[in-house]
Short mmCIF file of C-alpha atoms in Angstrom, two decimals:
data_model
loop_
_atom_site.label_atom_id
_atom_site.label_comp_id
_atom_site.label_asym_id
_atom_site.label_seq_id
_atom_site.Cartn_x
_atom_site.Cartn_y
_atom_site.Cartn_z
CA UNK A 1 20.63 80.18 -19.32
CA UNK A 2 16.84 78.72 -19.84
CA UNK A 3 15.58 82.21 -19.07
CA UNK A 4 17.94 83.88 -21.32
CA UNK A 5 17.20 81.52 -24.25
CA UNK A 6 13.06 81.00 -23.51
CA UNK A 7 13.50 85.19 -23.67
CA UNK A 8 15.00 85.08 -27.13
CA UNK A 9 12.16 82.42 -28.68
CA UNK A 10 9.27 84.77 -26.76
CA UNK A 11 10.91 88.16 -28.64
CA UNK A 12 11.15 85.88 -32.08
CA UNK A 13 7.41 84.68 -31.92
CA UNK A 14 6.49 88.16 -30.93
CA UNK A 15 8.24 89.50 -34.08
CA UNK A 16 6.63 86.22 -36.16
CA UNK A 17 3.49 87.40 -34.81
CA UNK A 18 3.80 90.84 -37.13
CA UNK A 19 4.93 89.23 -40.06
CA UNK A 20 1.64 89.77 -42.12
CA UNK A 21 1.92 87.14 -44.91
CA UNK A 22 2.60 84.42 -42.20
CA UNK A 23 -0.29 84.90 -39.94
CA UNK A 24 -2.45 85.58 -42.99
CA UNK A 25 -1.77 82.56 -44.95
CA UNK A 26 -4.13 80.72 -42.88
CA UNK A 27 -7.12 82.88 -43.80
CA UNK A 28 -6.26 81.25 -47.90
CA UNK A 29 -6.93 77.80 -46.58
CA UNK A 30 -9.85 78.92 -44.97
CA UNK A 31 -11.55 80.75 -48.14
CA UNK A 32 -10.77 77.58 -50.02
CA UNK A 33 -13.25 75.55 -48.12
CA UNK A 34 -10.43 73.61 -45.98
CA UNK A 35 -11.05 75.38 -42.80
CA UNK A 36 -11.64 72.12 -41.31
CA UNK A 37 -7.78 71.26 -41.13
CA UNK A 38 -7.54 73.30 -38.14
CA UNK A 39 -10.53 71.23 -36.52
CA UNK A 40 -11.63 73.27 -32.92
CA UNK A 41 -8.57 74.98 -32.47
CA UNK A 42 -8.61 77.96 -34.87
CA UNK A 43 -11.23 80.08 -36.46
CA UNK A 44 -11.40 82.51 -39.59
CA UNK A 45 -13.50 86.13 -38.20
CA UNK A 46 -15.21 87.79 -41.12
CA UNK A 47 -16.05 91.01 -39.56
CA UNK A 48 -15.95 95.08 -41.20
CA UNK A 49 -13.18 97.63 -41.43
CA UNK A 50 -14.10 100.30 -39.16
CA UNK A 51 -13.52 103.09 -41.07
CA UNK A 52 -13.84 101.17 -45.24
CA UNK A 53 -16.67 99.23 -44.27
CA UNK A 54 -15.16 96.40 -46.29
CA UNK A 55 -14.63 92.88 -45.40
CA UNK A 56 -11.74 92.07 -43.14
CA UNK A 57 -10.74 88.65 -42.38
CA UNK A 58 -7.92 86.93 -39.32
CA UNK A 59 -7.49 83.19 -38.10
CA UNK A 60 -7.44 83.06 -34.39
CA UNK A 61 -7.07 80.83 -31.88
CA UNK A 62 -10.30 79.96 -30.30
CA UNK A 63 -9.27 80.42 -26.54
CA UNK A 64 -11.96 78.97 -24.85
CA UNK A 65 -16.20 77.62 -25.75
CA UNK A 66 -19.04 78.74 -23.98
CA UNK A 67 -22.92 77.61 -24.14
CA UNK A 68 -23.24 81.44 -26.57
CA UNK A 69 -19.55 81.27 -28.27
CA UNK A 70 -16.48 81.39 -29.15
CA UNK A 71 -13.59 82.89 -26.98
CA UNK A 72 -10.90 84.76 -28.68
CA UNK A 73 -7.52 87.10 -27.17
CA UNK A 74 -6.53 90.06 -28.57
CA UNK A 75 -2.70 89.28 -28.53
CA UNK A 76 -2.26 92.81 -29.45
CA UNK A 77 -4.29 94.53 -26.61
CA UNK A 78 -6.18 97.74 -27.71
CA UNK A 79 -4.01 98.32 -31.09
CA UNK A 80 -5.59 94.90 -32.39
CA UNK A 81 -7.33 95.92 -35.62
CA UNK A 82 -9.86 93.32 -35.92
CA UNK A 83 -10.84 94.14 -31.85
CA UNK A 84 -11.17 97.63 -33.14
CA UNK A 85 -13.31 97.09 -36.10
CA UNK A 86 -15.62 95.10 -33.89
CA UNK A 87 -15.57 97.75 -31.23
CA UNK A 88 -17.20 99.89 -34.39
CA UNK A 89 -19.31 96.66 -36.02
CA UNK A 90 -20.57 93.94 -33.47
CA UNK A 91 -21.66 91.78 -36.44
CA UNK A 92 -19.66 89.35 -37.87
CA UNK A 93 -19.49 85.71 -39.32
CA UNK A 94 -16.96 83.29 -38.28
CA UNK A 95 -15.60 79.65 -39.78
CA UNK A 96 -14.55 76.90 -37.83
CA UNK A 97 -13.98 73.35 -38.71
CA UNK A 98 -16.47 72.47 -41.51
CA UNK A 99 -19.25 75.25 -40.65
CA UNK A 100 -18.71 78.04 -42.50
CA UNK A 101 -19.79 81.72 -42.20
CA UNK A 102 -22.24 81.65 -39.01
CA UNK A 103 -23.25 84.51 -38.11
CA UNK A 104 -22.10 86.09 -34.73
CA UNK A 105 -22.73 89.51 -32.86
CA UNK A 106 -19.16 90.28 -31.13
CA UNK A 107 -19.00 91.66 -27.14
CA UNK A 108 -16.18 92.37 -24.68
CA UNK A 109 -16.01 90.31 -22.04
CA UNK A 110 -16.20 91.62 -18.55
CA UNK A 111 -12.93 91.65 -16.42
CA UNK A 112 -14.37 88.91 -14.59
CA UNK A 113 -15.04 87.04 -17.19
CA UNK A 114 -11.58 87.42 -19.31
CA UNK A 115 -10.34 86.53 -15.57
CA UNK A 116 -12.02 83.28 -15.27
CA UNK A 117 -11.20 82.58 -19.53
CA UNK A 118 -7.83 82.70 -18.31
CA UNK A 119 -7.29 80.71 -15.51
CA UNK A 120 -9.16 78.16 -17.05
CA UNK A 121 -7.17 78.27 -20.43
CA UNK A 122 -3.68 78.73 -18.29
CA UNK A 123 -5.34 75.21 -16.38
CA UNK A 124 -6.22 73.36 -19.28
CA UNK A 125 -2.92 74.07 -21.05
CA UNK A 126 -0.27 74.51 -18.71
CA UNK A 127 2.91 74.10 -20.87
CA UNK A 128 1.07 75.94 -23.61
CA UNK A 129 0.03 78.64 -21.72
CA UNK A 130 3.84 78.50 -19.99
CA UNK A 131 5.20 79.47 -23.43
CA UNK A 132 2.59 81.73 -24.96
CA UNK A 133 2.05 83.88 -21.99
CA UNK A 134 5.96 85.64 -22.27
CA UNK A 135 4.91 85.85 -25.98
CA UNK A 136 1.66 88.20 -25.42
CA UNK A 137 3.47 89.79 -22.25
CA UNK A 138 5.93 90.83 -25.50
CA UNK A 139 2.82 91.76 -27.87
CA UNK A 140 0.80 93.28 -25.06
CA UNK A 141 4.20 94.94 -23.77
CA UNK A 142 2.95 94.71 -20.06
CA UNK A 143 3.06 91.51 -17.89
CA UNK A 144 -0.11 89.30 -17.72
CA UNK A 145 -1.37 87.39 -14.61
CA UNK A 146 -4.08 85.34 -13.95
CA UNK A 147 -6.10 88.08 -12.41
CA UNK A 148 -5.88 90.54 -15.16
CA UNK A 149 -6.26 88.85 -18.47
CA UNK A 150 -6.68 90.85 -21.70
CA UNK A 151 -9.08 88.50 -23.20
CA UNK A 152 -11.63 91.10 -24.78
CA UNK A 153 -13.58 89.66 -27.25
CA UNK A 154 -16.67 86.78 -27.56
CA UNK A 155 -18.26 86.44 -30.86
#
């Protein structure tokens, strides 16, 4: 019954997860100077269309810190737009908290490194992770485990 019912909340995030105007109406708050609601836990990327060369903007969830940057999943594997517009322009700015617009230069991490991301993340937030990883196995459409993390991008 849990299963059935935990199955039914990961396909409805999944599907809230592709409603545009909900996951953009964060980026508003942001570009009004209040991106400092959020505190640590999300960021706004400021990065190029691919293929327009205009400016793109997403709120993410900051995943994990390191001593160079920020951490971020692509929830939607390969098809995420933003991951592909960085694949095509490393350069970007990101806002988090009160700092606004700092300028970044985007990479992939290795598979070792996603790896490690992971299984700290999954670690640090146990329930958290126990609820958003059948949410991304739904996004992602393939399971996730520990030792094969899509976790692609480090601005």
């Amino acid at each position: 019954m849990k299963d059935d019912r935990s199955s039914r909340v990961a396909d409805l995030a999944a599907r809230l997860l592709r409603t545009r105007w909900l996951v953009r109406a964060p980026i508003g708050i942001f570009r009004a100077g209040m991106g400092w609601v959020f505190g640590q836990r999300l960021l706004m990327l400021e990065h190029l269309g691919r293929k327009s060369q205009q400016p793109r903007y997403v709120v993410l969830e900051v995943v994990d810190r390191t001593e160079t940057g920020y951490v971020l999943a692509a929830g939607f594997g390969e098809r995420t737009q933003w991951l592909r517009n960085l694949d095509a322009h490393p350069g970007a700015h990101v806002s988090i908290g009160a700092r606004v617009r700092i300028p970044v230069e985007a990479r992939r991490l290795t598979p070792a490194e996603a790896t490690e991301t992971l299984q700290r993340y999954a670690a640090r937030n146990p329930r958290a992770w126990a609820k958003l990883r059948p949410i991304f196995e739904r996004t992602l459409g393939a399971p996730i485990s520990e030792s094969g993390a899509m976790l692609p991008w480090s601005p």
